[in-house]
XYZ file of C-alpha atoms in Angstrom:
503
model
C 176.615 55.215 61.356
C 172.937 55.680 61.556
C 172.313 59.471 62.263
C 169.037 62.223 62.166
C 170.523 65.371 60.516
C 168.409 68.720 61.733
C 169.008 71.785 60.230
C 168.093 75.329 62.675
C 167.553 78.495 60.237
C 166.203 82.125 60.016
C 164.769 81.873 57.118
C 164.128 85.910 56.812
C 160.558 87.029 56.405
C 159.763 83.120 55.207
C 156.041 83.074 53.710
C 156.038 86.562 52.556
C 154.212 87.161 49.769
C 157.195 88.941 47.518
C 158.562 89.162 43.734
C 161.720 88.277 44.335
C 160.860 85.219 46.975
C 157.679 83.929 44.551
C 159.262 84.307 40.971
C 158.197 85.420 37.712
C 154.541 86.290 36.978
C 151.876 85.264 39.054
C 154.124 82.668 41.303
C 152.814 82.731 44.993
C 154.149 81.082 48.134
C 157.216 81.470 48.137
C 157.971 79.090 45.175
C 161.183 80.865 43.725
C 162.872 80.818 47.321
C 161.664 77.023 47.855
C 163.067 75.994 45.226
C 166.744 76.348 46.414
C 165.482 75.278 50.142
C 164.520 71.986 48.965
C 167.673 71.376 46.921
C 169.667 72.316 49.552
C 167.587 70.423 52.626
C 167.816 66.921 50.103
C 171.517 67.893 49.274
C 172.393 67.760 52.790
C 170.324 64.809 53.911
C 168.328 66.796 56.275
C 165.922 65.497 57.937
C 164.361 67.789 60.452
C 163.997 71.769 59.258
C 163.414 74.542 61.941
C 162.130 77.510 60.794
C 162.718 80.960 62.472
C 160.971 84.431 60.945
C 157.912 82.600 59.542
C 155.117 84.698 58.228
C 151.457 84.531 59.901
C 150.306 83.220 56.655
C 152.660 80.433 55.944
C 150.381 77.801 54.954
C 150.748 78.683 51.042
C 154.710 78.735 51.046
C 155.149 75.688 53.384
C 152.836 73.650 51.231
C 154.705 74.519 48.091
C 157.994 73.704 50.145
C 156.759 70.224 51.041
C 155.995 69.832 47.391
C 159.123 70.704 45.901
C 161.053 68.190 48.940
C 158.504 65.288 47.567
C 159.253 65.973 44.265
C 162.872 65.417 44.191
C 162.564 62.155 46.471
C 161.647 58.322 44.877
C 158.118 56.950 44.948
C 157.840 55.447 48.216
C 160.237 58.311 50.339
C 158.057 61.187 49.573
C 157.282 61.447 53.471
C 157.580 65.159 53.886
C 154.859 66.978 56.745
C 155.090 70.643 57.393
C 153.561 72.355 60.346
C 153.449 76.292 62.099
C 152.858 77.904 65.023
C 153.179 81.683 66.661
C 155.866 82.621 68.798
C 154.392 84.146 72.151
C 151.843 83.539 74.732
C 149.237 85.342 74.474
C 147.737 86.821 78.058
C 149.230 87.388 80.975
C 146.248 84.842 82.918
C 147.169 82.129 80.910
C 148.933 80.002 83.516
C 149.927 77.217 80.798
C 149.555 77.807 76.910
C 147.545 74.755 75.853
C 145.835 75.570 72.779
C 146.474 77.516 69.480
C 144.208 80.367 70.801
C 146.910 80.671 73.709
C 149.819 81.473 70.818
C 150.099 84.590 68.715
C 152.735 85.961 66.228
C 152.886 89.558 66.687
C 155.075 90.424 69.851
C 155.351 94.478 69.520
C 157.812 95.181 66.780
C 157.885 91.983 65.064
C 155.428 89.849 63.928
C 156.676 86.158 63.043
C 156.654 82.216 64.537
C 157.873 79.474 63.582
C 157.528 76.092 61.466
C 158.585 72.246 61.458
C 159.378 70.607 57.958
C 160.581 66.860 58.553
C 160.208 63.321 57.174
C 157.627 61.236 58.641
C 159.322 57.251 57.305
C 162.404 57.638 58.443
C 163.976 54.774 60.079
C 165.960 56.543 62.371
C 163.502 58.592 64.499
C 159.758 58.894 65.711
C 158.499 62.252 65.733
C 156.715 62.268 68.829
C 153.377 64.480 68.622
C 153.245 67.776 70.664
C 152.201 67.690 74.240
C 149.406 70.168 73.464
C 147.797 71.137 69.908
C 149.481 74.850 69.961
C 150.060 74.718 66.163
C 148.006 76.774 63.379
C 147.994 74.610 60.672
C 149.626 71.026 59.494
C 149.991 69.158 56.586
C 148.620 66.805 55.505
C 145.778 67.712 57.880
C 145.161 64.123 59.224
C 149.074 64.748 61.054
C 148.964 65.986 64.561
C 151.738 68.637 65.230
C 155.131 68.155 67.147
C 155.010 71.911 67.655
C 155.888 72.883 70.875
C 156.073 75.868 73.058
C 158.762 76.213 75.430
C 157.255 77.499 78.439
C 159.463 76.308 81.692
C 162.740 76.830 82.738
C 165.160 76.132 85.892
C 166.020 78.278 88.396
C 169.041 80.244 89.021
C 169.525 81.628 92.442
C 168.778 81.796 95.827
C 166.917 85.011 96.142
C 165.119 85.142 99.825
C 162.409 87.755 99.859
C 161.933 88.043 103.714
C 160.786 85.420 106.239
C 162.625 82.376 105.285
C 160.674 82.005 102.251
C 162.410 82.256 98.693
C 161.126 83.421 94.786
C 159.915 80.919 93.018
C 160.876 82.160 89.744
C 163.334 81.430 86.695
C 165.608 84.099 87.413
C 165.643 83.569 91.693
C 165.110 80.619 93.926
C 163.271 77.394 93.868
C 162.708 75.743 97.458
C 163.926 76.880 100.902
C 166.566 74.006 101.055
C 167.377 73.050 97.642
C 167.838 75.602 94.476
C 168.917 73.233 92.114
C 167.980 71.994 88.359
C 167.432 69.119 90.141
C 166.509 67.538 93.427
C 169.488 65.889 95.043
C 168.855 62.560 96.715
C 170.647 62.124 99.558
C 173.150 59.631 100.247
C 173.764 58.922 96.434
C 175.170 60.736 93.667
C 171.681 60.602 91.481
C 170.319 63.555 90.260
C 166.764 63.577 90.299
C 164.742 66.041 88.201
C 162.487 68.851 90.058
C 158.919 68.251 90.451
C 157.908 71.785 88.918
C 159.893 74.190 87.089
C 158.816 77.651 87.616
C 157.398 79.749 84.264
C 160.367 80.835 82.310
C 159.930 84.306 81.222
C 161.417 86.186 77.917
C 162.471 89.443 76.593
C 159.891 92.219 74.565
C 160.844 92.679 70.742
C 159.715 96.008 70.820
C 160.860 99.317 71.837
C 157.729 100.242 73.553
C 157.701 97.515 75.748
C 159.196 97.874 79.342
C 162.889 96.428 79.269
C 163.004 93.359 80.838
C 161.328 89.883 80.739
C 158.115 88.718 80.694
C 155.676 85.957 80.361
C 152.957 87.302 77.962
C 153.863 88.658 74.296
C 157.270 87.999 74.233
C 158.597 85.538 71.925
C 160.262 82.680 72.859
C 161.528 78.856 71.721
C 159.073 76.339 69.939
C 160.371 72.582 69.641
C 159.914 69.370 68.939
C 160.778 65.703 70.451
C 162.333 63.251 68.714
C 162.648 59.576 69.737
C 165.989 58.162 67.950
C 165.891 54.615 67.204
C 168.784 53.706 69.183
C 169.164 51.240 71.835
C 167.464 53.012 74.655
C 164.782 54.965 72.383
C 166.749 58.315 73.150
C 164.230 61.282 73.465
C 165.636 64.013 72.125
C 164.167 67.545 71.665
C 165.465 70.112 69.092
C 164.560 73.435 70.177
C 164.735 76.877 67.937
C 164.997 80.381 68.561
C 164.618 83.772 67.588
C 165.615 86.448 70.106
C 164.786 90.090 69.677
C 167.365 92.423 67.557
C 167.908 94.936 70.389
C 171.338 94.596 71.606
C 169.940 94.600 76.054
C 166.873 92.533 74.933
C 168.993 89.698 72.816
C 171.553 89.793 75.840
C 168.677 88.711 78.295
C 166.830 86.414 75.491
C 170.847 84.476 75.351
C 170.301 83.883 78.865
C 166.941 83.132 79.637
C 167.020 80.435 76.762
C 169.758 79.006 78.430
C 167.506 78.106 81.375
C 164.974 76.409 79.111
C 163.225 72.974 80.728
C 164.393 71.332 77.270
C 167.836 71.812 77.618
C 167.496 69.825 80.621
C 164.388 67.783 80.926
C 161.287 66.691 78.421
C 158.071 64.822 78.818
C 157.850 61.030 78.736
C 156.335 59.237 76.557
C 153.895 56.254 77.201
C 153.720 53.155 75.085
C 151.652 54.470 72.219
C 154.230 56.730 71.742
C 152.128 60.075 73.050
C 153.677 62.397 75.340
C 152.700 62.463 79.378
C 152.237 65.674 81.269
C 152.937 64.527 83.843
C 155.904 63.019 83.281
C 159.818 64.142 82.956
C 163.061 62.112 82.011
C 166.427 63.618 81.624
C 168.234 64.225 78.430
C 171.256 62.788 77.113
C 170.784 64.189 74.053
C 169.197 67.258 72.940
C 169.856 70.298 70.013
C 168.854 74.068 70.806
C 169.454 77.033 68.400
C 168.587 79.862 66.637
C 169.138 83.352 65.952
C 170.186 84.549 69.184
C 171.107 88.239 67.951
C 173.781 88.358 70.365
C 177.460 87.955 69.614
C 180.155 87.022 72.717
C 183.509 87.637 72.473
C 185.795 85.070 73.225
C 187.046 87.432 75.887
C 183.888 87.156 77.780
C 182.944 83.820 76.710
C 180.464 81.915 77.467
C 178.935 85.818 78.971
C 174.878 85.947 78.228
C 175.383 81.814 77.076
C 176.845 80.968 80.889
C 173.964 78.392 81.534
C 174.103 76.857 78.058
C 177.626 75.589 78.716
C 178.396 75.194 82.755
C 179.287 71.740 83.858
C 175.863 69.876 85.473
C 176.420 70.334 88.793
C 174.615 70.133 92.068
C 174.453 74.197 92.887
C 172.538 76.592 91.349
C 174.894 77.329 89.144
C 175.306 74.770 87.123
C 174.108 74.726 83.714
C 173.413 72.391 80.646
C 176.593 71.161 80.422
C 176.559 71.944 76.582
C 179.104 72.233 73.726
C 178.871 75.294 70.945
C 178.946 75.588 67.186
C 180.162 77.686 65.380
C 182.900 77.328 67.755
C 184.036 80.298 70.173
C 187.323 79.651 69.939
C 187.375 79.328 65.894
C 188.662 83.180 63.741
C 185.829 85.458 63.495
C 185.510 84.447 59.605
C 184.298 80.859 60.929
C 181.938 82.385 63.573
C 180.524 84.387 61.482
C 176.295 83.619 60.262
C 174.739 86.788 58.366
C 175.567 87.340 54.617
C 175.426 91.429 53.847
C 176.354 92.538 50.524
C 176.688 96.622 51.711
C 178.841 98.601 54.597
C 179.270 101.605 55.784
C 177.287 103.952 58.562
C 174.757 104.932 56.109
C 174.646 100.634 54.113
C 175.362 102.273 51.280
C 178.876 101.442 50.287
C 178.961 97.699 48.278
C 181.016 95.077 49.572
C 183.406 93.728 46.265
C 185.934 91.846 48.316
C 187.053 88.857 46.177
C 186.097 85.852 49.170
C 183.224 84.425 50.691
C 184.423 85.627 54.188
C 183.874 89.592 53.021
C 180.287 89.435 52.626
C 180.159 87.144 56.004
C 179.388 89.625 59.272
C 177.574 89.040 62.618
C 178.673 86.269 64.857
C 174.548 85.762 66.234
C 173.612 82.199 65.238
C 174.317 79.506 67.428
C 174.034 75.847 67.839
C 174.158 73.915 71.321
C 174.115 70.239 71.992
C 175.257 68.062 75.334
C 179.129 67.671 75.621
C 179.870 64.087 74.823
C 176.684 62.710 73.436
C 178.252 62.418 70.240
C 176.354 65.081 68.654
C 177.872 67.529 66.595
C 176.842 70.504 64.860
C 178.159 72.534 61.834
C 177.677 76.350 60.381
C 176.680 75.962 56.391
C 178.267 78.460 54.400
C 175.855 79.066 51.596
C 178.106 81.066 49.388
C 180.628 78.672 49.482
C 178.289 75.747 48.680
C 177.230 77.632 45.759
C 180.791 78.197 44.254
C 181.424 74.824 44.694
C 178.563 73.716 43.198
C 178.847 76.041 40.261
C 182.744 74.212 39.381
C 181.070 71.034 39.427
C 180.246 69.928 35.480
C 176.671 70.756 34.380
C 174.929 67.812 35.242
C 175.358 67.022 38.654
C 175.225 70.566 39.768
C 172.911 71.356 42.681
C 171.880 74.553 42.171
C 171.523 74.981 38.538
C 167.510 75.129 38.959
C 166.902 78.145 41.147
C 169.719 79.951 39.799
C 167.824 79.643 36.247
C 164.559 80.934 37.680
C 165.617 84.045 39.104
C 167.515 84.710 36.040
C 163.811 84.362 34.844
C 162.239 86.207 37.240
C 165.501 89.041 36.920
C 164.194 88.831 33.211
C 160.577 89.572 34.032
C 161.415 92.270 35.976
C 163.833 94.058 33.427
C 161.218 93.962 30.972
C 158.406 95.463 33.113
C 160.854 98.517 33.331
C 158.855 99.715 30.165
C 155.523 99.306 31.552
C 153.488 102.866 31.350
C 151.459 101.232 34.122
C 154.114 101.072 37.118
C 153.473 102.732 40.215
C 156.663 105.263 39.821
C 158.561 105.827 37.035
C 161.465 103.344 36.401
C 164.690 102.979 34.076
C 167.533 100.598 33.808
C 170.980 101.312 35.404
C 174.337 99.084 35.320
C 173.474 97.666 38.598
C 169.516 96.706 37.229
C 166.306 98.305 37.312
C 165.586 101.557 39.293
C 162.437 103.212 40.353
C 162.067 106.838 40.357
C 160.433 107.545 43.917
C 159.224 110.610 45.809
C 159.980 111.997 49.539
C 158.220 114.478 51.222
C 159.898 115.237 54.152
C 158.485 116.989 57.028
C 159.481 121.010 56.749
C 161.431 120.751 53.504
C 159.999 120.383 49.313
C 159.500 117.172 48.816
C 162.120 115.639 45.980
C 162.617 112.484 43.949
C 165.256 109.772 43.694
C 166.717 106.692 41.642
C 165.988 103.491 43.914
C 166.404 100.005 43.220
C 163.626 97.835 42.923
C 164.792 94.129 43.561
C 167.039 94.843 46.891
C 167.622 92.888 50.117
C 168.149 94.152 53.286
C 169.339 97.724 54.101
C 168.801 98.524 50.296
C 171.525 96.184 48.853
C 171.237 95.410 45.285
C 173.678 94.127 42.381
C 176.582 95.956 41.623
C 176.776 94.403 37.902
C 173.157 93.291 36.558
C 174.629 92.163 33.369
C 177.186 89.714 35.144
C 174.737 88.554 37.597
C 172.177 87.740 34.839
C 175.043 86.060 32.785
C 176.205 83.239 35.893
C 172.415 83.136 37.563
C 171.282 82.016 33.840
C 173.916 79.782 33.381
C 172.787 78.054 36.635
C 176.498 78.581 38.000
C 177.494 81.159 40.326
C 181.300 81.473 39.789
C 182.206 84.968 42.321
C 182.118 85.670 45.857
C 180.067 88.354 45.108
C 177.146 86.785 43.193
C 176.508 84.154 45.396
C 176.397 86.538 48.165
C 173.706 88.525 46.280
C 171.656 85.528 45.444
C 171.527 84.349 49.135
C 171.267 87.601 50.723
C 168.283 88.815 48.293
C 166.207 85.479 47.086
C 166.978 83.354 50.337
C 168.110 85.097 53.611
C 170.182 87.114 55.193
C 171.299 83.922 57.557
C 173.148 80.746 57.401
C 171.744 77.567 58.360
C 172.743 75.630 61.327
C 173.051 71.665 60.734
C 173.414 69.081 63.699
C 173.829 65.477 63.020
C 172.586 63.370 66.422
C 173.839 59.696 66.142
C 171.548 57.251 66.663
């Protein structure tokens, strides 16, 4: 059956400008990194690519990433575009973010946005241009963007405020008579979609923010429309998001998401195939995602997600009427979406467990999509794929490339342990190069310690450099633990989220 396959990911820190993401001598742009991103995108048939954590310099990494996709395509399907855009709204005056000036990346602690990667001839779906030109950069440059910014939501309650009158706000009501998702017509069953939708505000990243939700400088969901080529030319919007790491702030960005206008309604499209301001239809179909940095237990299910999966319904309470992947229901192994490779209080003890599921941890990615649209959705486990990959025989393994050029660049790097030129002193242990670094603490002498150099996040590193170089350069990863180095240091710390809409 004809299908679009999108694929929702946190890529971390994607665009950085980093050894261990670029490669061996003077490779820039993430080209190391993009290598096993475009094997894995054409691997899985993917489409559409939705990209969380993206640096505010992208351009160099994206364009390398669209190269490497049309490379491993036949003349005539090289139709990869790429395009970027912050994260936030800008000013607190800015009633509707209409521009690129409007958007910005940095958002108090973090500074990041996002990016669209998708095919441009495929038969199965029209990327439909973005309402407004909010993007920073596409390519090739004669594209217009499908970036957009989510910036409206739906209403929750029925807050009065004195006087008959009610809030007109996301989180309170919408209209003295009706606060509904949708205006109910009546003497039929129709639901009718709302005139306006109030601003939809979001949670601070940062610490020195106030704690609670706002409209300016807080970062919130970009996404695109697609029109499927089925029989009623579906539009369908795939929306991504990255909520803040702060355990109160991620429980508020869960539910505010959940309110989002594109779970529930997108602009129309006139017959030139440009989207109308003016103009909303209901979905049928739609995919929203991301990094949500919140895990629910299935105690408390759906908890901070409560509007993402209540029934449609007529009272203010209903919600989006949406199904879940990873499932809520599935063991905690299956829920699971961030690959660690160390534990303890202080990350410093290495995980050596002999399965995939060891080095598998926090439950935070999600995937949502309408119950019964005949969507459905699917967790990738990368270390898996690579295990399986590295049993298949030599030639028609996957991987094979990217493991071979970080064996490279793990080559490079042992051999610049010698340099008389590096910053601090550095030597070679079991687990692969170290640097000797100083500390000076406030009130105490200042010492010196053995450090890592290549490491991923919380100071992981390799726990045997000798077998890692031995499977990476063999282009076969063959132990739990080596593939969950090579995807926790050279690609990310998250899995990617694939949804397969049926057109």
């Amino acid at each position: 059956m004809p299908n679009v396959k999108v694929c929702l990911w946190n890529i971390q820190n994607y665009g950085q400008e980093s050894g261990r993401y670029n490669g061996a001598g003077l490779a820039v742009g993430n080209a190391l990194r993009n290598r096993f991103i475009a094997r894995f995108v054409h691997a899985n048939a993917i489409d559409v690519l939705l990209i969380q954590e993206v640096n505010q310099a992208p351009e160099t990494a994206l364009k390398d990433l669209r190269t490497q996709l049309n490379a491993l395509y036949a003349a005539g399907q090289r139709d990869w575009r790429v395009s970027w855009c912050g994260s936030a709204i800008a000013h607190r005056d800015t009633d509707e973010a209409t521009t690129a000036a409007d958007i910005i990346y940095r958002t108090g602690a973090r500074t990041e946005g996002y990016a669209v990667v998708w095919r441009a001839a495929r038969a199965t779906f029209r990327m439909i241009r973005g309402l407004y030109p909010i993007a920073d950069g596409t390519t090739p440059s004669n594209v217009r963007s499908p970036l957009n910014i989510s910036q409206r939501g739906r209403p929750t309650g029925n807050n009065r405020i004195g006087g008959g009158r009610e809030k007109f706000s996301a989180t309170g009501g919408f209209r003295r008579v009706h606060t509904l998702p949708y205006d109910y017509d009546d003497g039929t069953d129709d639901y009718q979609l709302m005139a306006a939708w109030p601003k939809l505000n979001y949670p601070a990243t940062s610490k020195y923010d106030a704690m609670g939700i706002q409209w300016e400088k807080a970062r919130r969901p970009a996404y695109v429309v697609l029109k499927l080529a089925d029989a009623h030319d579906t539009l369908c919007p795939v929306g991504v998001y990255h909520a803040p790491s702060n355990q109160v702030r991620s429980s508020w960005g869960a539910f505010m998401s959940g309110l989002a206008r594109e779970l529930y309604a997108v602009n129309g499209i006139d017959a030139h195939n440009l989207p109308e301001a003016d103009q909303l239809v209901a979905l049928t179909k739609c995919v929203f995602g991301g990094d949500f940095n919140w895990s629910q237990s299935q105690a408390s299910w759906p908890g901070e997600y409560e509007y993402f999966t209540r029934d449609r319904n007529r009272n203010y309470r209903g919600g989006a009427q949406c199904s879940e992947r990873p499932l809520h229901t599935a063991g905690d192994a299956a829920r699971r979406t961030t690959v660690q490779i160390v534990e303890g209080v202080a990350h410093d003890q290495p995980i050596t467990g002999p399965n995939t599921a060891d080095y598998l941890r926090h439950k935070i990615d999600l995937v949502f999509y309408p119950t019964g649209s005949g969507v459905t959705a699917q967790r990738i486990d990368l270390l898996d794929e690579l295990l399986v990959d590295g049993a298949r025989l030599p030639a028609n393994r996957v991987y094979s490339d990217p493991l071979q050029q970080t064996d490279a660049y793990l080559a490079h790097m042992e051999a610049q342990v010698a340099n008389p030129f590096n910053y601090w002193p550095q030597r070679m242990a079991a687990t692969g190069p170290e640097q000797h670094v100083e500390f000076k603490p406030r009130h105490r002498p200042k010492y010196k310690k053995w450090l890592p150099v290549i490491t991923g996040a919380w100071g992981g590193t390799f726990t045997n450099w000798a077998t890692t170089r031995a499977q990476f350069g063999a282009g076969a990863v063959t132990d739990a633990r080596r593939a969950a180095e090579f995807t926790h240091i050279f690609i990310s710390d998250h899995l990617p989220l694939v949804a397969t809409i049926p057109t």
